[in-house]
Short mmCIF file of C-alpha atoms and ligand atoms in Angstrom, two decimals:
data_model
loop_
_atom_site.label_atom_id
_atom_site.label_comp_id
_atom_site.label_asym_id
_atom_site.label_seq_id
_atom_site.Cartn_x
_atom_site.Cartn_y
_atom_site.Cartn_z
CA MET A 1 -0.28 0.36 -0.49
CA SER A 2 1.23 3.63 -1.47
CA VAL A 3 2.42 5.57 1.92
CA GLY A 4 0.96 8.62 -0.29
CA ILE A 5 2.55 11.96 1.36
CA TYR A 6 0.17 14.70 0.98
CA CYS A 7 1.76 17.83 1.96
CA LEU A 8 -0.39 20.81 1.66
CA ASN A 9 1.46 23.67 -0.48
CA LEU A 10 2.54 26.96 1.08
CA VAL A 11 -0.83 28.52 -0.92
CA ASP A 12 -3.01 25.54 1.24
CA MET A 13 -1.47 26.37 4.30
CA VAL A 14 -2.10 29.40 4.05
CA MET A 15 -5.78 28.53 2.64
CA VAL A 16 -6.24 26.38 6.06
CA LEU A 17 -4.45 28.72 7.96
CA ALA A 18 -6.91 31.25 6.82
CA SER A 19 -10.51 30.04 7.15
CA ASN A 20 -9.30 28.42 10.97
CA SER A 21 -7.74 31.87 11.86
CA ARG A 22 -8.24 33.66 15.11
CA ILE A 23 -6.81 36.45 16.36
CA ASN A 24 -4.06 36.32 18.66
CA SER A 25 -6.11 37.43 21.81
CA GLN A 26 -3.99 38.08 24.82
CA ARG A 27 -1.89 40.65 21.98
CA LEU A 28 -5.35 42.50 21.79
CA TRP A 29 -5.29 42.83 25.32
CA ASP A 30 -2.43 44.07 26.03
CA SER A 31 -2.44 47.25 23.35
CA LEU A 32 -5.23 48.01 24.25
CA GLU A 33 -4.81 48.32 27.45
CA GLU A 34 -1.66 50.02 26.29
CA MET A 35 -2.54 52.76 24.67
CA ALA A 36 -5.49 53.17 28.23
CA LEU A 37 -2.27 54.04 29.70
CA ILE A 38 -2.43 57.49 27.54
CA GLY A 39 -4.09 60.17 28.42
CA PRO A 40 -5.88 58.36 31.99
CA GLY A 41 -8.93 59.82 33.03
CA VAL A 42 -9.16 59.71 37.23
CA ARG A 43 -11.44 56.64 37.10
CA GLY A 44 -9.57 54.47 35.15
CA GLY A 45 -10.88 55.40 32.14
CA CYS A 46 -9.62 57.76 29.54
CA ASN A 47 -9.51 61.04 28.89
CA ARG A 48 -7.53 61.38 25.16
CA GLN A 49 -9.24 64.23 23.10
CA THR A 50 -8.68 64.65 20.75
CA LEU A 51 -5.74 67.63 19.07
CA THR A 52 -5.02 67.19 23.14
CA ASP A 53 -0.85 66.35 23.68
CA ALA A 54 -2.15 63.21 24.87
CA ASP A 55 -4.06 62.47 21.06
CA GLY A 56 -0.27 62.92 19.86
CA ASP A 57 1.08 60.71 22.62
CA GLY A 58 -1.52 58.46 21.29
CA ARG A 59 -0.53 59.13 17.31
CA HIS A 60 2.49 58.10 17.95
CA LEU A 61 2.23 55.07 20.44
CA PHE A 62 0.42 53.72 17.46
CA LYS A 63 3.03 55.18 14.59
CA ARG A 64 5.37 52.52 16.47
CA TRP A 65 3.15 50.41 16.27
CA CYS A 66 1.69 50.06 12.90
CA GLU A 67 5.93 50.53 11.21
CA ALA A 68 6.53 47.50 13.72
CA ALA A 69 3.93 45.69 11.90
CA GLY A 70 5.93 46.70 8.23
CA MET A 71 2.76 49.08 7.21
CA THR A 72 3.19 52.42 5.88
CA VAL A 73 1.50 55.37 7.24
CA GLY A 74 0.14 58.52 5.81
CA VAL A 75 -0.94 61.74 7.35
CA ASP A 76 -4.46 63.94 5.85
CA LYS A 77 -4.50 67.40 6.35
CA MET A 78 -6.57 66.62 9.16
CA GLY A 79 -4.80 64.85 10.95
CA THR A 80 -5.86 61.07 10.19
CA MET A 81 -3.65 58.57 10.17
CA PHE A 82 -3.19 56.12 7.80
CA ALA A 83 -1.27 53.15 7.81
CA THR A 84 -0.07 50.86 4.73
CA ARG A 85 -0.26 47.16 4.40
CA PRO A 86 0.57 46.46 0.60
CA GLY A 87 -1.07 44.23 -1.40
CA THR A 88 -0.30 42.37 -4.55
CA ASP A 89 -1.84 44.42 -6.58
CA PRO A 90 -0.95 47.21 -6.71
CA ASP A 91 -3.82 48.79 -8.81
CA ALA A 92 -6.24 46.81 -6.38
CA LEU A 93 -8.45 49.99 -4.06
CA PRO A 94 -7.47 49.44 -0.12
CA VAL A 95 -9.85 48.09 2.63
CA TYR A 96 -9.92 49.97 4.81
CA VAL A 97 -10.10 49.28 8.53
CA GLY A 98 -10.14 51.57 11.29
CA SER A 99 -12.28 53.46 13.76
CA HIS A 100 -10.67 56.41 16.80
CA LEU A 101 -7.66 56.62 19.19
CA ASP A 102 -9.76 59.45 20.37
CA THR A 103 -11.77 59.58 23.80
CA GLN A 104 -14.27 61.85 25.71
CA PRO A 105 -13.42 63.46 29.06
CA THR A 106 -14.74 60.57 30.56
CA GLY A 107 -14.50 58.02 28.30
CA GLY A 108 -13.79 54.55 28.57
CA LYS A 109 -10.72 52.44 26.63
CA TYR A 110 -12.17 50.48 23.89
CA ASP A 111 -14.62 53.47 22.41
CA GLY A 112 -12.66 53.43 19.14
CA VAL A 113 -9.74 52.38 20.59
CA LEU A 114 -11.12 48.89 19.55
CA GLY A 115 -11.68 49.36 16.11
CA VAL A 116 -8.16 51.07 15.09
CA LEU A 117 -5.92 48.24 17.22
CA GLY A 118 -8.73 45.08 15.90
CA ALA A 119 -7.65 46.45 12.83
CA LEU A 120 -3.64 46.72 13.69
CA GLU A 121 -3.80 43.15 15.80
CA VAL A 122 -6.01 41.65 11.64
CA VAL A 123 -2.55 42.64 9.93
CA ARG A 124 -0.52 41.42 12.90
CA SER A 125 -1.92 38.11 12.91
CA MET A 126 -1.82 38.20 8.65
CA ASN A 127 1.45 38.42 9.11
CA ASP A 128 2.05 35.44 11.21
CA MET A 129 0.04 33.57 9.55
CA GLY A 130 2.01 35.06 5.92
CA ILE A 131 -0.86 35.70 4.76
CA LYS A 132 -0.96 38.14 1.25
CA THR A 133 -3.97 39.67 -0.44
CA LYS A 134 -4.62 41.16 -3.88
CA HIS A 135 -6.05 44.13 -1.96
CA PRO A 136 -4.60 46.65 0.11
CA ILE A 137 -5.05 46.83 3.43
CA VAL A 138 -5.18 50.28 5.40
CA VAL A 139 -5.79 50.66 9.01
CA THR A 140 -7.51 54.16 9.80
CA ASN A 141 -7.38 56.59 12.75
CA TRP A 142 -10.16 58.84 11.88
CA ALA A 143 -9.51 62.17 13.87
CA ASN A 144 -11.92 63.33 15.89
CA GLU A 145 -15.13 61.60 15.96
CA GLU A 146 -15.75 62.20 18.73
CA GLY A 147 -16.31 65.70 18.35
CA ALA A 148 -16.09 66.40 22.70
CA ARG A 149 -14.13 69.17 21.82
CA PHE A 150 -14.42 70.66 18.52
CA ALA A 151 -18.33 69.95 17.00
CA PRO A 152 -19.16 68.04 15.03
CA ALA A 153 -18.36 64.63 15.55
CA MET A 154 -17.40 62.39 13.28
CA LEU A 155 -15.44 66.12 11.42
CA ALA A 156 -12.71 64.46 9.71
CA SER A 157 -14.38 61.74 8.02
CA GLY A 158 -17.17 63.92 6.97
CA VAL A 159 -14.18 66.13 5.30
CA PHE A 160 -13.36 63.15 3.84
CA ALA A 161 -16.76 62.16 2.50
CA GLY A 162 -17.04 65.55 0.86
CA ILE A 163 -19.53 66.85 3.71
CA HIS A 164 -17.64 69.94 5.43
CA THR A 165 -14.57 71.94 4.05
CA LEU A 166 -11.22 72.17 5.47
CA ASP A 167 -11.73 75.64 6.09
CA TYR A 168 -14.58 74.97 8.08
CA ALA A 169 -13.22 71.78 9.93
CA TYR A 170 -10.19 74.49 10.80
CA SER A 171 -12.34 77.00 12.43
CA ARG A 172 -14.12 74.76 15.11
CA LYS A 173 -13.62 75.89 18.24
CA ASP A 174 -13.76 74.44 21.75
CA LEU A 175 -14.58 75.76 25.28
CA GLU A 176 -11.44 77.29 25.74
CA GLY A 177 -11.75 79.49 22.13
CA LYS A 178 -8.90 77.64 19.87
CA THR A 179 -9.60 76.16 16.64
CA TYR A 180 -9.17 73.00 15.32
CA GLY A 181 -6.33 73.97 12.92
CA ASP A 182 -4.42 75.84 15.06
CA GLU A 183 -4.11 72.65 18.11
CA LEU A 184 -3.92 70.76 14.78
CA LYS A 185 -0.57 72.71 14.19
CA ARG A 186 0.06 72.52 17.78
CA ILE A 187 1.13 69.12 18.06
CA GLY A 188 2.36 68.56 15.14
CA TRP A 189 -0.24 65.58 13.30
CA VAL A 190 -0.90 68.06 9.65
CA GLY A 191 -0.94 65.29 7.59
CA ASP A 192 0.37 66.70 3.67
CA GLU A 193 -2.57 64.25 2.06
CA GLU A 194 -5.36 65.83 0.59
CA VAL A 195 -8.70 64.65 2.28
CA GLY A 196 -10.59 62.42 0.54
CA ALA A 197 -8.09 61.67 -2.32
CA ARG A 198 -7.98 58.27 -0.77
CA LYS A 199 -10.45 56.44 -3.50
CA MET A 200 -10.96 53.04 -0.47
CA HIS A 201 -12.40 49.49 -2.45
CA ALA A 202 -14.36 49.42 0.76
CA TYR A 203 -14.47 49.72 5.23
CA TYR A 204 -15.49 47.65 7.62
CA GLU A 205 -15.21 49.46 11.80
CA LEU A 206 -15.43 47.10 14.71
CA HIS A 207 -16.91 49.17 17.59
CA ILE A 208 -18.44 48.44 21.11
CA GLU A 209 -22.40 48.26 20.34
CA GLN A 210 -23.14 51.05 23.52
CA GLY A 211 -25.77 49.89 24.14
CA PRO A 212 -27.53 47.38 26.18
CA ILE A 213 -28.98 44.89 23.16
CA LEU A 214 -26.40 42.05 22.79
CA GLU A 215 -25.49 41.67 26.41
CA ALA A 216 -28.92 41.07 26.87
CA GLU A 217 -30.17 39.42 24.29
CA ASP A 218 -26.58 36.81 25.43
CA LYS A 219 -25.05 37.53 21.55
CA THR A 220 -21.30 38.23 20.89
CA ILE A 221 -21.59 39.59 17.37
CA GLY A 222 -23.74 42.66 16.70
CA VAL A 223 -24.04 42.87 12.17
CA VAL A 224 -24.70 46.31 12.30
CA THR A 225 -27.09 47.01 9.23
CA HIS A 226 -27.71 50.58 10.24
CA CYS A 227 -26.55 53.88 11.94
CA GLN A 228 -29.52 56.06 13.29
CA GLY A 229 -28.74 59.73 12.06
CA LEU A 230 -28.49 62.73 14.36
CA TRP A 231 -29.07 66.45 14.52
CA TRP A 232 -27.06 68.00 16.74
CA LEU A 233 -28.76 71.70 17.26
CA GLU A 234 -26.77 74.27 19.61
CA PHE A 235 -29.00 76.98 21.25
CA THR A 236 -27.88 80.04 22.21
CA LEU A 237 -30.38 82.08 24.86
CA THR A 238 -29.64 85.74 26.23
CA GLY A 239 -31.03 86.57 29.01
CA LYS A 240 -29.90 88.66 31.41
CA GLU A 241 -27.67 89.19 33.93
CA ALA A 242 -28.32 90.23 36.93
CA HIS A 243 -28.14 90.17 41.45
CA THR A 244 -30.29 86.14 42.29
CA GLY A 245 -30.51 87.50 45.53
CA SER A 246 -31.73 91.47 45.39
CA THR A 247 -33.59 91.01 41.62
CA PRO A 248 -37.50 90.17 42.31
CA MET A 249 -38.37 87.57 40.88
CA ASN A 250 -41.01 89.14 38.31
CA MET A 251 -38.20 91.61 37.39
CA ARG A 252 -35.70 88.52 36.10
CA VAL A 253 -35.02 87.50 32.56
CA ASN A 254 -33.83 84.44 33.00
CA ALA A 255 -31.73 82.72 30.55
CA GLY A 256 -31.24 80.30 32.50
CA LEU A 257 -35.36 79.07 33.59
CA ALA A 258 -35.42 78.99 29.34
CA MET A 259 -33.04 76.08 29.18
CA SER A 260 -34.32 74.23 31.87
CA ARG A 261 -38.03 74.17 30.34
CA ILE A 262 -36.25 73.48 26.76
CA PHE A 263 -34.41 70.44 28.83
CA GLU A 264 -38.86 69.31 29.42
CA LEU A 265 -39.67 69.89 25.56
CA VAL A 266 -36.34 67.45 24.50
CA GLN A 267 -36.92 64.86 27.61
CA THR A 268 -41.43 65.31 25.58
CA VAL A 269 -40.48 65.28 22.22
CA ALA A 270 -38.20 62.79 22.62
CA MET A 271 -41.12 60.97 24.69
CA ASP A 272 -44.17 60.82 22.69
CA ASN A 273 -42.12 59.81 19.02
CA GLN A 274 -41.07 56.14 21.10
CA PRO A 275 -39.93 53.40 20.53
CA GLY A 276 -37.15 54.90 17.95
CA CYS A 277 -36.30 57.82 19.11
CA VAL A 278 -33.90 59.65 21.53
CA GLY A 279 -32.98 63.15 22.76
CA GLY A 280 -31.07 64.65 25.91
CA VAL A 281 -28.49 67.56 26.02
CA GLY A 282 -24.39 66.02 27.44
CA GLN A 283 -22.87 70.32 27.35
CA VAL A 284 -24.15 73.71 28.84
CA LYS A 285 -22.07 77.16 29.02
CA PHE A 286 -23.43 80.12 31.63
CA SER A 287 -21.79 82.94 31.18
CA PRO A 288 -20.83 84.29 33.37
CA ASN A 289 -21.35 80.94 35.64
CA SER A 290 -20.97 82.84 38.50
CA ARG A 291 -23.38 81.23 41.34
CA ASN A 292 -25.03 85.17 42.58
CA VAL A 293 -25.42 86.11 39.13
CA LEU A 294 -27.99 85.23 36.67
CA PRO A 295 -26.90 84.35 33.44
CA GLY A 296 -26.52 86.67 30.54
CA THR A 297 -26.62 83.63 27.96
CA VAL A 298 -26.60 80.02 27.89
CA VAL A 299 -25.28 77.92 25.12
CA PHE A 300 -25.93 74.04 25.41
CA THR A 301 -26.30 71.53 22.32
CA VAL A 302 -29.26 69.86 22.02
CA ASP A 303 -28.83 65.72 20.58
CA ILE A 304 -31.53 64.42 18.75
CA ARG A 305 -31.27 61.05 17.19
CA SER A 306 -33.74 58.15 15.09
CA PRO A 307 -33.69 55.38 12.36
CA ASP A 308 -36.08 57.31 11.70
CA LEU A 309 -35.50 60.14 9.51
CA THR A 310 -38.85 61.10 9.47
CA LYS A 311 -39.78 60.99 13.28
CA LEU A 312 -35.97 62.95 13.66
CA ASN A 313 -36.94 65.70 10.98
CA ALA A 314 -40.13 66.30 13.50
CA MET A 315 -38.34 66.21 16.05
CA ARG A 316 -36.08 68.40 15.19
CA ALA A 317 -39.21 70.93 14.08
CA ARG A 318 -41.18 70.55 16.62
CA ILE A 319 -38.16 72.05 19.46
CA GLU A 320 -37.57 74.85 16.40
CA ALA A 321 -40.95 75.59 17.17
CA GLU A 322 -41.70 75.48 20.23
CA ALA A 323 -38.68 77.05 21.75
CA PRO A 324 -38.72 80.30 20.79
CA LYS A 325 -42.15 80.43 22.80
CA ILE A 326 -40.39 79.18 25.42
CA CYS A 327 -38.35 81.92 25.37
CA ASP A 328 -40.91 85.19 24.75
CA GLY A 329 -42.73 84.06 27.29
CA LEU A 330 -39.81 84.75 29.95
CA GLY A 331 -38.91 88.03 27.89
CA VAL A 332 -35.42 85.50 26.74
CA LYS A 333 -33.34 86.03 23.35
CA CYS A 334 -33.25 82.74 21.28
CA ALA A 335 -30.65 81.62 18.54
CA VAL A 336 -30.91 78.26 17.48
CA GLU A 337 -27.53 76.24 14.87
CA ALA A 338 -27.34 73.39 13.40
CA VAL A 339 -23.61 71.78 14.52
CA GLY A 340 -24.41 68.46 13.46
CA HIS A 341 -26.58 66.23 11.63
CA PHE A 342 -26.30 62.87 9.48
CA ASP A 343 -29.23 60.92 8.39
CA PRO A 344 -29.79 57.47 8.70
CA VAL A 345 -27.73 55.57 7.71
CA THR A 346 -27.90 51.96 5.51
CA PHE A 347 -24.75 49.81 5.31
CA THR A 348 -24.03 48.29 2.33
CA PRO A 349 -25.87 44.31 2.11
CA GLU A 350 -23.19 42.34 0.62
CA LEU A 351 -20.95 43.62 2.99
CA VAL A 352 -23.37 43.20 6.18
CA THR A 353 -23.41 39.13 4.49
CA THR A 354 -19.75 38.90 5.00
CA VAL A 355 -20.21 39.60 8.38
CA ARG A 356 -22.44 37.43 8.87
CA ASN A 357 -21.14 34.73 7.35
CA ALA A 358 -17.79 35.26 8.65
CA ALA A 359 -19.27 35.37 12.09
CA GLU A 360 -21.51 31.87 11.60
CA LYS A 361 -18.29 29.85 10.55
CA LEU A 362 -16.70 30.63 13.66
CA GLY A 363 -19.39 30.19 15.40
CA TYR A 364 -20.77 32.94 17.43
CA SER A 365 -24.15 33.56 18.03
CA HIS A 366 -24.80 37.16 16.09
CA MET A 367 -28.27 39.58 15.27
CA ASN A 368 -28.65 42.30 13.65
CA VAL A 369 -28.65 44.95 15.70
CA ILE A 370 -28.50 49.10 14.24
CA SER A 371 -26.14 51.53 16.13
CA GLY A 372 -27.07 54.00 18.47
CA ALA A 373 -23.92 55.89 18.08
CA GLY A 374 -22.75 57.37 14.96
CA HIS A 375 -19.66 56.35 13.55
CA ASP A 376 -17.69 57.51 10.82
CA ALA A 377 -18.24 54.07 8.92
CA CYS A 378 -21.51 57.24 8.36
CA TRP A 379 -19.26 58.70 6.32
CA ALA A 380 -17.33 55.78 4.52
CA ALA A 381 -20.33 54.81 3.83
CA LYS A 382 -20.89 57.96 1.97
CA VAL A 383 -17.43 56.90 -0.23
CA ALA A 384 -17.09 53.27 -0.75
CA PRO A 385 -18.95 50.25 0.24
CA THR A 386 -19.14 49.88 4.28
CA THR A 387 -20.12 48.19 7.28
CA MET A 388 -19.98 47.61 10.72
CA ILE A 389 -19.45 45.34 13.71
CA MET A 390 -20.22 45.41 17.03
CA CYS A 391 -19.75 43.24 20.06
CA PRO A 392 -20.71 44.14 23.69
CA CYS A 393 -20.16 45.71 26.28
CA VAL A 394 -21.35 45.45 30.46
CA ASP A 395 -24.60 46.86 31.12
CA GLY A 396 -24.70 48.91 27.26
CA LEU A 397 -22.80 51.60 29.36
CA SER A 398 -20.27 53.95 27.41
CA HIS A 399 -19.34 57.84 27.46
CA ASN A 400 -18.01 56.48 30.92
CA GLU A 401 -14.75 55.76 33.02
CA ASP A 402 -16.54 52.67 33.66
CA GLU A 403 -17.22 51.41 29.96
CA LYS A 404 -15.93 47.78 30.41
CA ILE A 405 -15.75 44.96 27.06
CA THR A 406 -14.12 41.09 28.11
CA ILE A 407 -11.02 39.77 26.49
CA ASP A 408 -13.24 37.47 24.55
CA TRP A 409 -15.89 39.75 23.52
CA ALA A 410 -12.66 41.95 22.19
CA ALA A 411 -11.69 38.91 20.68
CA ALA A 412 -14.52 37.36 18.82
CA GLY A 413 -15.06 41.29 17.40
CA ALA A 414 -11.77 40.88 15.63
CA ASP A 415 -12.35 37.23 15.08
CA VAL A 416 -15.15 38.58 12.34
CA LEU A 417 -13.17 41.95 11.26
CA LEU A 418 -9.62 39.15 10.22
CA HIS A 419 -12.59 37.35 8.21
CA ALA A 420 -14.48 40.28 7.04
CA VAL A 421 -11.11 41.65 5.59
CA LEU A 422 -9.97 38.27 4.61
CA GLU A 423 -12.94 37.67 1.99
CA THR A 424 -13.06 41.47 0.71
CA ALA A 425 -9.17 41.72 0.15
CA GLU A 426 -9.27 38.36 -1.79
CA ILE A 427 -6.26 35.79 -0.12
CA VAL A 428 -3.84 35.76 -2.48
CA GLU A 429 -0.64 33.02 -2.81
O1 HGY B 1 -21.93 61.17 19.86
C1 HGY B 1 -21.50 60.16 18.86
O2 HGY B 1 -22.71 59.16 18.88
C2 HGY B 1 -20.33 59.44 19.06
O3 HGY B 1 -20.01 58.83 20.39
N1 HGY B 1 -19.60 59.91 18.18
MN1 MN B 2 -16.61 55.90 19.63
MN1 MN B 3 -17.92 58.17 21.64
#
């Protein structure tokens, strides 16, 4: 009986490896923990706000890691970072995969960061397995996704997709009056690439859910089919500065009182549009913000969202119709400016199927989800086939230093990301 020696040639070996491959979960977790040390919060989370020195330090670490993984790093004029792993076909458009490294002031370790370092881990794992792909892979760190310091959110990806001009983006100011352009220059991360000049074959983004559904349904992977739309309405209310003690109640022009009644209005409008709508306010600025002076001006941003465009715009219309009446009744002047917006997003069905098939193949429980939070993928979807992958987070908590995920959830998300990217980037010998 001849003993046939069946040996796998290199291509078969790579294909077998690739078909069952998993990322290195401990290496991913260690990278997440190391990045979290940069711009630490005060309760175990992160405060690595965009264009701060901490953001700059995080960028340098990410660049070092990318170069150590054999990638070359380009930067565009908005400061977005693109780390390229070459493909075998120099004419093939790259598969982009990433998210953001900037955090909220009281952010977690994983919002955005899991997507960037999960993408880096995909490349590191491809290197380990000697996998080559036809299409290059570009690991991406989008600048200013959060919009916490410079509104609107997803600013750099918005310029990339042609939604905002570079001048508009550079002019955006933080609460201290510093501009995006000046701060980007100050940290030394103004790149030379024209924003949006890069063309994508596809874009994938891994992100924590930032909501309670996956954990509650005991599902490991969120197959993201849509993302809800958003309006950020910035109100500037003008009252009259006056003594909080000696000014009679009937003589007050109280912008703070008007603000509180508009908060109630936002809550009522959102609750009147259940299910599937949300509304609230996260940022308020009183001037002069002194305990015993009635505010002369109050500036705050109303954040309303819905996956239903009609409901989203109806909420905006009702708030913009009723808020001025509240102010008129108090003698307060009311100005509103839309400072952030995107319509609900439908991700690319073919890529959504690729993600679902990868989760199936890897044996991960999964379900379709609509993203409650906004992401750079919302703008990438304007210029390329795009979709997202989500993993659960503990109690659905995010934008809070107590944000938690498990190493298994992180690994599952990055495993699915690996297989989706390999499918789209096409493994070759
Ligand atoms: O606002 C958002 O949904 C995102 O966290 N920037
Ligand atoms: Mn995010
Ligand atoms: Mn966020």
